[in-house]
CSV table of C-alpha atoms and ligand atoms in Angstrom, one decimal:
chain,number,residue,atom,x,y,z
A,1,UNK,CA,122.3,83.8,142.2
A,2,UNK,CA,122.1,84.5,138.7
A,3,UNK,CA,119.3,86.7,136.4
A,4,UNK,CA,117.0,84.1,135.8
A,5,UNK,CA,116.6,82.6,139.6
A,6,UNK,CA,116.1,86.6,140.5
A,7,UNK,CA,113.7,87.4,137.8
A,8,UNK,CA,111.9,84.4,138.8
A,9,UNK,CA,111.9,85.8,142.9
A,10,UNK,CA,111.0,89.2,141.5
A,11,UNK,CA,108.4,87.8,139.5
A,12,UNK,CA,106.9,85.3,142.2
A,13,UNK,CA,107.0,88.4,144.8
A,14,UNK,CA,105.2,90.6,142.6
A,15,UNK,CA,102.4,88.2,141.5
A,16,UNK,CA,101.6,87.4,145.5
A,17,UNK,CA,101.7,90.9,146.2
A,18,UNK,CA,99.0,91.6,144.2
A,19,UNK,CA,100.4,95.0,143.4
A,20,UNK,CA,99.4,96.2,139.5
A,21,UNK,CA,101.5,95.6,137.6
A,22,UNK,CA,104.0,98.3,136.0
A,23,UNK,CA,105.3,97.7,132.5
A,24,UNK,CA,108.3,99.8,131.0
A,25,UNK,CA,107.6,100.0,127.1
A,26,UNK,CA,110.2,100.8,124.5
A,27,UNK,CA,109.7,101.3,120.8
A,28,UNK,CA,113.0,102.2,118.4
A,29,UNK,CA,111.4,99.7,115.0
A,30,UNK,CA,111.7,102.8,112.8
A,31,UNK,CA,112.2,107.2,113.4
A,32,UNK,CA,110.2,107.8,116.8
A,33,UNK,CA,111.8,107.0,120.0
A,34,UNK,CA,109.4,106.0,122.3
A,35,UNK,CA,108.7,104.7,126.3
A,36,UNK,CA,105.9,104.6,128.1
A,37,UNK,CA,104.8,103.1,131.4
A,38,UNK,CA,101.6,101.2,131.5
A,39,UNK,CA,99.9,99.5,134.7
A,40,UNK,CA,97.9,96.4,134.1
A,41,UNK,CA,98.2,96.3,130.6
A,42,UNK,CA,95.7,99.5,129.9
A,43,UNK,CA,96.3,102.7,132.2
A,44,UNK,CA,98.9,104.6,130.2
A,45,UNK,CA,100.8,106.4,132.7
A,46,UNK,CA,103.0,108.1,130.1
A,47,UNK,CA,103.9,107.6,126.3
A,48,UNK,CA,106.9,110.1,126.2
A,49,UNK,CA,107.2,109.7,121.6
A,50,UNK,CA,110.4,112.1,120.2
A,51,UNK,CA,109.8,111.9,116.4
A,52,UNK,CA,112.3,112.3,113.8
A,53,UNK,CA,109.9,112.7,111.2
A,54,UNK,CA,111.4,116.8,110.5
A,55,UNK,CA,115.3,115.2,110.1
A,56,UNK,CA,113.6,112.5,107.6
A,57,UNK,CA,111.7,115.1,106.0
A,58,UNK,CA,114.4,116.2,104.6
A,59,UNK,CA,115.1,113.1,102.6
A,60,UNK,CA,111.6,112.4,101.7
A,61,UNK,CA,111.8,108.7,104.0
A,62,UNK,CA,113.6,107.4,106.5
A,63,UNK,CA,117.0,107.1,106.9
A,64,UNK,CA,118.3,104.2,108.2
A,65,UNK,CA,121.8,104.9,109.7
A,66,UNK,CA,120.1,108.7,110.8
A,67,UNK,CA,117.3,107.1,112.4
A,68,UNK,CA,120.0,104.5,114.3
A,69,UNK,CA,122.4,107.6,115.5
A,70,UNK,CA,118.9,109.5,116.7
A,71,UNK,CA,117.6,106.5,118.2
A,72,UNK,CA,121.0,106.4,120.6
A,73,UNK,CA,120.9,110.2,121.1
A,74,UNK,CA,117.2,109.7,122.6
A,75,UNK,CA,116.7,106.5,124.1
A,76,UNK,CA,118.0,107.3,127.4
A,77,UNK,CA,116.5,110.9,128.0
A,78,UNK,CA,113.3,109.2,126.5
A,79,UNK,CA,113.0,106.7,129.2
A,80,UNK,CA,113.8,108.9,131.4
A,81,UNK,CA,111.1,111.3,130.6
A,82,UNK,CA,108.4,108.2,130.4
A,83,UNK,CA,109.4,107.4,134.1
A,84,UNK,CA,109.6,110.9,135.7
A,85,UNK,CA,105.8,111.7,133.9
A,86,UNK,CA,104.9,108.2,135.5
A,87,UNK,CA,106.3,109.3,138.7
A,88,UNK,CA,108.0,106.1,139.3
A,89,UNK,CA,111.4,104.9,139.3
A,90,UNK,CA,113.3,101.8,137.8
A,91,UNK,CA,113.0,99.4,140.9
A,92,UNK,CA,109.3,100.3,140.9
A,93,UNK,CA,108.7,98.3,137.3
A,94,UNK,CA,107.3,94.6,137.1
A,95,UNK,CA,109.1,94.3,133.5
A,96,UNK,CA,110.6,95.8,130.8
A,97,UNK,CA,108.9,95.2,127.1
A,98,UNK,CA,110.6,96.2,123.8
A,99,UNK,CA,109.8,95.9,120.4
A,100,UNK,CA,112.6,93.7,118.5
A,101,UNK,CA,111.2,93.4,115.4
A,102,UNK,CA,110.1,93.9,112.7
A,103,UNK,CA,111.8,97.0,111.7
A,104,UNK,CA,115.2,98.3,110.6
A,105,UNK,CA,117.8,96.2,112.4
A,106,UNK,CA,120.1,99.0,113.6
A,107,UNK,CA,117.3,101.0,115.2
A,108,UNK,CA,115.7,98.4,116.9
A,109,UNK,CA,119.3,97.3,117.9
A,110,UNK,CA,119.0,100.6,120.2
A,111,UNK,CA,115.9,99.8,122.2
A,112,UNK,CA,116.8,96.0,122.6
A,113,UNK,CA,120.0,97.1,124.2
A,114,UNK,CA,118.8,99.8,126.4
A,115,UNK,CA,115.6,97.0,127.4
A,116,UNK,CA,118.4,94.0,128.1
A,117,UNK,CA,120.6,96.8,130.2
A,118,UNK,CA,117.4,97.5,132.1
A,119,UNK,CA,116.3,94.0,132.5
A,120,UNK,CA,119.8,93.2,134.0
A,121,UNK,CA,120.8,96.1,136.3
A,122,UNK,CA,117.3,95.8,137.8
A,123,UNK,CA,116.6,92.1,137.7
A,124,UNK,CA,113.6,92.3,136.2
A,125,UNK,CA,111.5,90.3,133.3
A,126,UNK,CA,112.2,91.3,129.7
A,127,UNK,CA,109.9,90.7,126.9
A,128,UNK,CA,110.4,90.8,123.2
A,129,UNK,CA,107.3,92.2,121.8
A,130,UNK,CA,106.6,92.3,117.7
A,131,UNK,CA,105.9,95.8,116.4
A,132,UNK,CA,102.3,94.8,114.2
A,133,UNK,CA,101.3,92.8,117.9
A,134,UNK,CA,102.0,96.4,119.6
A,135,UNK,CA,99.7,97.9,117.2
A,136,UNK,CA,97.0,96.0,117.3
A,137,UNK,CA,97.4,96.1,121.4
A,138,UNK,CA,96.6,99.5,120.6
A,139,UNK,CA,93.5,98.8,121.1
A,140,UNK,CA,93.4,97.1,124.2
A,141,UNK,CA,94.4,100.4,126.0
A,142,UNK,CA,90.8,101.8,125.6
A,143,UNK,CA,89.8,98.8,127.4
A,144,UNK,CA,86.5,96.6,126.7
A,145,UNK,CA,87.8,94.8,123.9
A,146,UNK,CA,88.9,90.7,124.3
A,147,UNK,CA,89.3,88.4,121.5
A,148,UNK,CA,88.8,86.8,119.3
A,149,UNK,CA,88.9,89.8,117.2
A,150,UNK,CA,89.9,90.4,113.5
A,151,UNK,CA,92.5,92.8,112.9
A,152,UNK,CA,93.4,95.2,109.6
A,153,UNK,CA,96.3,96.4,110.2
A,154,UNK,CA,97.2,99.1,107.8
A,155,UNK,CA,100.8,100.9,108.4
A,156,UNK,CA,103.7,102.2,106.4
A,157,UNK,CA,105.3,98.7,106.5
A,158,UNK,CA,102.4,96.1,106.6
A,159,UNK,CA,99.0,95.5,105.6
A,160,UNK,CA,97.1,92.6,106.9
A,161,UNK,CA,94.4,91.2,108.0
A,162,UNK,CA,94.7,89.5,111.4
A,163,UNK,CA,92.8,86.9,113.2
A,164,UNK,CA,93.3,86.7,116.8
A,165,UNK,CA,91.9,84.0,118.4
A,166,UNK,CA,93.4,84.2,122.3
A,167,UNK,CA,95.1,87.1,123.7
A,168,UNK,CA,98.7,86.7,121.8
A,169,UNK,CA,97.9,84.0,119.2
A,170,UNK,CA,97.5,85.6,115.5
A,171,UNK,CA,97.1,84.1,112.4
A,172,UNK,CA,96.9,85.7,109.1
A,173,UNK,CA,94.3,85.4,106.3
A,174,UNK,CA,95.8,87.9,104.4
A,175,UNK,CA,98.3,90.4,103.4
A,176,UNK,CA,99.9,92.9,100.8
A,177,UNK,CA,101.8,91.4,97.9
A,178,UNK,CA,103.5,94.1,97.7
A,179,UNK,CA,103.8,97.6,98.5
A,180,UNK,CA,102.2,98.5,102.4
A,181,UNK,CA,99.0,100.7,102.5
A,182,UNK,CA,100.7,103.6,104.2
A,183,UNK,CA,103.8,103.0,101.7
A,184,UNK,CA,101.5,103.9,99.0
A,185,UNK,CA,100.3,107.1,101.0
A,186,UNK,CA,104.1,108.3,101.2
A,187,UNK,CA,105.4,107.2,97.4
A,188,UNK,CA,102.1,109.1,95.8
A,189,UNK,CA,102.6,112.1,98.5
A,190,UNK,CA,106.2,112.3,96.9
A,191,UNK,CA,105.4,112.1,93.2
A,192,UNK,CA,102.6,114.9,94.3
A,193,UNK,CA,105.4,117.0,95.4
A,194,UNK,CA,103.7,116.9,98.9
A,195,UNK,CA,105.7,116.5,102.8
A,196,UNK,CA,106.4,113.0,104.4
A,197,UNK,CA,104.5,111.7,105.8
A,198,UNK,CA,102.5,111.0,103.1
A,199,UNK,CA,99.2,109.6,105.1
A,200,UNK,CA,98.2,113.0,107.0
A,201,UNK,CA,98.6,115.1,104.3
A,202,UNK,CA,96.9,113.0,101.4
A,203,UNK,CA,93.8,112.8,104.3
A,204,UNK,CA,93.6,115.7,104.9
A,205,UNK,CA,93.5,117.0,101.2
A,206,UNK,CA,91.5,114.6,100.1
A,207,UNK,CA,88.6,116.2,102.4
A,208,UNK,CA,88.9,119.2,99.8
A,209,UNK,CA,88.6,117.0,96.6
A,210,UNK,CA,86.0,115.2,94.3
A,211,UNK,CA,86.9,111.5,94.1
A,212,UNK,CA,84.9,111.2,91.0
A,213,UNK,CA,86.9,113.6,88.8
A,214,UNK,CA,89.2,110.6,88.4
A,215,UNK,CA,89.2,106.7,88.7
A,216,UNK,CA,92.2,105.0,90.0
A,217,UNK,CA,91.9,101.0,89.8
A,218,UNK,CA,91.3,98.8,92.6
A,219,UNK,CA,92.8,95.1,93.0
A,220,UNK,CA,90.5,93.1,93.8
A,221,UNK,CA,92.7,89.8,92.9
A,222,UNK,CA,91.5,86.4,92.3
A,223,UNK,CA,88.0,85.7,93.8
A,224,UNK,CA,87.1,85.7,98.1
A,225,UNK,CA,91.0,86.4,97.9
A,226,UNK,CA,91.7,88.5,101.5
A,227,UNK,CA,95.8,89.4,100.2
A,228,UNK,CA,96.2,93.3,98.9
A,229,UNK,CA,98.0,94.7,96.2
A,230,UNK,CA,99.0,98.5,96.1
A,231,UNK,CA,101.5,99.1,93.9
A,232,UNK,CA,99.5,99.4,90.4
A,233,UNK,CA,97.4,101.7,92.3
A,234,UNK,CA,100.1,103.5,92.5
A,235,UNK,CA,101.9,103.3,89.4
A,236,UNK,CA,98.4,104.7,88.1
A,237,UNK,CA,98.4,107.4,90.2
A,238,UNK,CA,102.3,108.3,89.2
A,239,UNK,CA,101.5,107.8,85.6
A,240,UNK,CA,98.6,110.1,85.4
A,241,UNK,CA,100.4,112.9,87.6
A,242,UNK,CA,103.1,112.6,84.7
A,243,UNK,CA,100.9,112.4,81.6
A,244,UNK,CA,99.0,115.8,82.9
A,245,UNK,CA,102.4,117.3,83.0
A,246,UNK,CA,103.6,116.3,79.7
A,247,UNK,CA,100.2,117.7,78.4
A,248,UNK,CA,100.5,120.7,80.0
A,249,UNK,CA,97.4,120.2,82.2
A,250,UNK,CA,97.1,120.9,85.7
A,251,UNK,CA,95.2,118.4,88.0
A,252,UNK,CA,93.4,120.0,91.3
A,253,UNK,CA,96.2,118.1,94.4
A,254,UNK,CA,92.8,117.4,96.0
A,255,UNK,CA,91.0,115.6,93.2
A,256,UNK,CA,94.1,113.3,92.9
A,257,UNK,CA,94.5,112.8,96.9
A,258,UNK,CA,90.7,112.1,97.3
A,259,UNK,CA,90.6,109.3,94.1
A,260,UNK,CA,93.6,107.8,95.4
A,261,UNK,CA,92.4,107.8,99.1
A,262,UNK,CA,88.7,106.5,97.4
A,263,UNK,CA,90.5,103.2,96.0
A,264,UNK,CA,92.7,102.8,99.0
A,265,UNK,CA,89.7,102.7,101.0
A,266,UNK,CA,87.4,100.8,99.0
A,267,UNK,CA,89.6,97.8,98.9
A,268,UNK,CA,89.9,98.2,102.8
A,269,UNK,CA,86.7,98.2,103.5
A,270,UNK,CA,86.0,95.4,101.2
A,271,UNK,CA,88.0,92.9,102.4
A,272,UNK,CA,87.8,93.5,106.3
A,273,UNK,CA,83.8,92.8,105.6
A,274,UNK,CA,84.7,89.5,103.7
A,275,UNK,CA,86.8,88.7,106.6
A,276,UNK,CA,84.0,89.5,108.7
A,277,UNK,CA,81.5,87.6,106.3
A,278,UNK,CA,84.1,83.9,106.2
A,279,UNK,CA,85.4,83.7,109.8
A,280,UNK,CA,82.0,85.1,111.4
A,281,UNK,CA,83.6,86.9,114.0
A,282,UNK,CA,82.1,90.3,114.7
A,283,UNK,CA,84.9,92.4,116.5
A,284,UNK,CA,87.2,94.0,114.3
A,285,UNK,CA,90.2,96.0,115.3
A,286,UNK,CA,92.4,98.4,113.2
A,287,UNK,CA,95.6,98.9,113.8
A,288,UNK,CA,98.8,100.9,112.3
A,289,UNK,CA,99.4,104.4,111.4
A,290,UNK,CA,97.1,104.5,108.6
A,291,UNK,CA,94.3,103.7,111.2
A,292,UNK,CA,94.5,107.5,111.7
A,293,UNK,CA,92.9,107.9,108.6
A,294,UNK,CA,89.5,109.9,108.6
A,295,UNK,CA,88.0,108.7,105.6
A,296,UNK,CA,88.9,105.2,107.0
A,297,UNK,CA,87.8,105.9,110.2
A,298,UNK,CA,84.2,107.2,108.9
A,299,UNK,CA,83.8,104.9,106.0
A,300,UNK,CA,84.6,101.7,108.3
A,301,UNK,CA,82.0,102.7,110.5
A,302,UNK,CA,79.1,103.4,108.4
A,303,UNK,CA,80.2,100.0,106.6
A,304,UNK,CA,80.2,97.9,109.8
A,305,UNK,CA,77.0,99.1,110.9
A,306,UNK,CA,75.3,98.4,107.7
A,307,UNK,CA,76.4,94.6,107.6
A,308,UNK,CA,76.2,94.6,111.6
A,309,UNK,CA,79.8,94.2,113.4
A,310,UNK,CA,81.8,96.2,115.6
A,311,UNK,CA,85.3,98.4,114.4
A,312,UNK,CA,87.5,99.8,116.9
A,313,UNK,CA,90.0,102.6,116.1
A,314,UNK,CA,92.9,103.1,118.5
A,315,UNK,CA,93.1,107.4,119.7
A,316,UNK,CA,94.5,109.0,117.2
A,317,UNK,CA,97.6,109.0,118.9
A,318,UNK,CA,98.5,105.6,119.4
A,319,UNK,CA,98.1,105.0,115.7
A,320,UNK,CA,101.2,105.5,114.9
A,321,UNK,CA,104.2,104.2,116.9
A,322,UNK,CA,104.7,104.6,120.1
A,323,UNK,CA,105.5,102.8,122.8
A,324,UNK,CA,102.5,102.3,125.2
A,325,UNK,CA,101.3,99.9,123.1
A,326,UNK,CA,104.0,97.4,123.1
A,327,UNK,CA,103.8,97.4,127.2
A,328,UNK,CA,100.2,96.3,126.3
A,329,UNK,CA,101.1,93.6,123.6
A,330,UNK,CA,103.9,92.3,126.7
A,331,UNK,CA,100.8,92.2,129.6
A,332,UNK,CA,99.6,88.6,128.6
A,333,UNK,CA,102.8,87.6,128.6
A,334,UNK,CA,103.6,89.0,132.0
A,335,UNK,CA,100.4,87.8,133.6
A,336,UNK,CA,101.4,84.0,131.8
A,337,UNK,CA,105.4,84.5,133.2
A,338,UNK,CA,106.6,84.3,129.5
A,339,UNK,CA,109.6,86.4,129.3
A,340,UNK,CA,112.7,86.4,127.0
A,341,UNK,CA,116.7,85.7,127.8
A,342,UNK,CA,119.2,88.5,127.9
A,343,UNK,CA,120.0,86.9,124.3
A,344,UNK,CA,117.0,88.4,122.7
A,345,UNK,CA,118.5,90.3,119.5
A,346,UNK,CA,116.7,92.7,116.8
A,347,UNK,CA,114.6,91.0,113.9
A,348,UNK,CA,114.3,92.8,110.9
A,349,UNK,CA,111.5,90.6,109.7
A,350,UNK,CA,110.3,88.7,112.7
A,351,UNK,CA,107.2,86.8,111.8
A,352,UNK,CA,104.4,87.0,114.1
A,353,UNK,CA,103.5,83.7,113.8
A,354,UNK,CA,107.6,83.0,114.8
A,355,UNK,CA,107.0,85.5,117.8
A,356,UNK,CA,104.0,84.1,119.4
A,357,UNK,CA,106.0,80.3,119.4
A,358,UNK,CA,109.0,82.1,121.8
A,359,UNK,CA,111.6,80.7,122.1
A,360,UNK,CA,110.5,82.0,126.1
A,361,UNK,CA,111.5,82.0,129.5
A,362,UNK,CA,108.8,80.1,131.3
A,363,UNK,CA,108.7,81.2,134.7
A,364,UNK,CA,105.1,80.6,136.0
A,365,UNK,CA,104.4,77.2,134.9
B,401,LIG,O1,102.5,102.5,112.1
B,401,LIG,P1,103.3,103.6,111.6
B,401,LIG,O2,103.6,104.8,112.5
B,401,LIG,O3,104.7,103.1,111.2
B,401,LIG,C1,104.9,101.8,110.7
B,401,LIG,O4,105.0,100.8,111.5
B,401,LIG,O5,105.0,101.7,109.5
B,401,LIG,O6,102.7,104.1,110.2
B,401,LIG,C2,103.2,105.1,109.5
B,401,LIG,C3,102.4,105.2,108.2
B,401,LIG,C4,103.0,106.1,107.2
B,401,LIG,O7,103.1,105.5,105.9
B,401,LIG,C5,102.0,107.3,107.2
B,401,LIG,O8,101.9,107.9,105.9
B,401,LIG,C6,100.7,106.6,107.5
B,401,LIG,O9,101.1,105.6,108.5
B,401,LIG,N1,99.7,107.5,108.0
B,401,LIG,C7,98.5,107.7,107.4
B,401,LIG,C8,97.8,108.7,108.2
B,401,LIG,N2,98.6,109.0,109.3
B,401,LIG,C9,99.8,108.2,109.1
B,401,LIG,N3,98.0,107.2,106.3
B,401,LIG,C10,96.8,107.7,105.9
B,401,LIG,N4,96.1,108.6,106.6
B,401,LIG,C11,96.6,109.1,107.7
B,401,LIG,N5,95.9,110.0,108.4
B,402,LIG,ZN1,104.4,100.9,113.3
């Protein structure tokens, strides 16, 4: 018999057991290696995350070919760690999900191996989950949320703003031009002279500053436009930094951190409520490391209750990646017997509209 015909038995065996279902996550898009084991799409039994932000650190970014080598070192002792904290064992899991793109090719080249390996000693379902879906699943694992929803999701390699009609179905209504909203964070951070991440430390900063001392601008772009634009924010930012220097003047760190943060968040905010205000739907969900944000996180919420919809922020620790959250983007799938072939191969810039389409492995229908 070959894989398919078995993951089909497996799968028809499980489903008429009733038994919850027990999802095997893996994340390896960009420097955290990550698995988790989630029942039914929501209970996180364990979210094992080994971060390789202090090798990156080093560099001020990621590395791509240090991030792949890491990626090797950890997967299997990371996997290994998500299923002894779950207390269960390989032949206990219902499928195996893995983000396989977008992200840097070589590192998700890891997990996708390890996930296929998986999928094939064990006979079991694998499926190909996109990284921005996984964040915005993020979400799901608080429970009480079901779409349609709107999603901003704000990280160091997107921003966008998501409609999600059906569980799995996304469609965009807009997105960055060019640099990412937590790209910005990390490239002013680094002209400041300050740690990467970027994000946490410009947050946390910005707390100590006065965002009126100085005005950064804000692109607003063409009129009821929902697309972003970050990178003359922060050319402004880097030229101002450089003018006080050639001046001899010192700017407070915190003034800077909390004017940049102010016009970050403004054009946030903004556009989520004329998201909110076109498509009329009144959930919205943010997703991606920058999610993490306080001053997001606060200035969102007073925001939505004033025009009267509902935000939802993901724990603070499933902001950023991890790998819990892609065994929750996979649970539709699993409950719909969509899986992927052994085939399945890293993306570096998978669309999620691409994702949704397959090509799958129907097995229910
Ligand atoms: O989602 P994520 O872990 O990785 C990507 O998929 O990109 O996001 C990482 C990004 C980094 O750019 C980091 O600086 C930013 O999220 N970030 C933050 C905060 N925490 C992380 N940005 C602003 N405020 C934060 N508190
Ligand atoms: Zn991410």
């Amino acid at each position: 018999m070959g894989w398919v015909e078995q993951v089909r038995q497996k799968y028809r065996r499980d489903r008429e057991a009733g038994t919850p279902s027990l999802i095997l996550g893996i994340e390896t898009s960009c420097d955290e290696t990550s698995a988790a084991v989630v029942r039914d799409g929501q209970e996180v039994l364990s979210n094992v995350i080994a971060s390789q932000i202090e090798i990156h650190q080093q560099f001020g970014g990621v590395v791509p070919e240090v991030a792949s080598r890491r990626h090797v070192e950890n997967v299997t002792p990371v996997v290994q760690q998500a299923l002894d904290q779950a207390n269960v064992g390989l032949e206990d899991l219902s499928a195996v999900a893995v983000t396989y793109g977008p992200g840097l090719v070589g590192a998700l080249l890891v997990g996708v191996t390890a996930a296929k390996a998986i999928a094939f000693a064990k006979s079991i379902p694998l499926i190909g989950v996109h990284h921005i879906a996984g964040h915005i699943y993020a979400n799901f694992l608080a429970g009480g949320l079901e779409p349609p929803l709107l999603a901003l999701v704000v990280s160091g390699g997107h921003t966008e703003l998501v409609y999600m009609p059906e569980h799995g179905q996304f469609e965009f209504l807009g997105r960055t031009r060019d640099d990412a909203a937590g790209e910005a964070y990390d490239k002013v951070a680094r002209s400041m002279g300050l740690s990467y991440p970027g994000g946490p430390v410009i947050d946390k900063l910005a707390r100590e500053g006065d965002p009126a001392k100085m005005v950064f601008p804000r692109a607003w772009l063409e009129e009821g436009s929902m697309d972003f634009s970050f990178s003359g924010l922060k050319s402004a930012v880097i030229n101002t930094l450089h003018n006080a220097e050639q001046r001899g003047e010192r700017l407070e760190p915190a003034d800077v951190a909390a004017a940049f943060q102010a016009s970050v968040l403004d054009v946030l905010i903004e556009k989520t409520v004329l998201a909110v205000r076109k498509t009329g739907v009144v959930n919205v969900a943010v997703a991606g490391g920058v999610a993490a944000n306080r001053g997001l996180r606060e200035q969102l919420q007073a925001r939505a209750k004033q025009e009267g919809f509902s935000v939802l922020f993901p724990p603070i620790s499933l902001c950023t990646d991890n790998a819990a959250m892609i065994a929750a983007a996979a649970y539709p799938f699993y409950r719909k017997g969509w899986f992927h072939h052994l085939d399945l191969n890293g993306y570096a810039s998978l669309p999620l509209t691409e994702w949704q389409e397959g090509p799958f492995l129907k097995l229910h229908e």
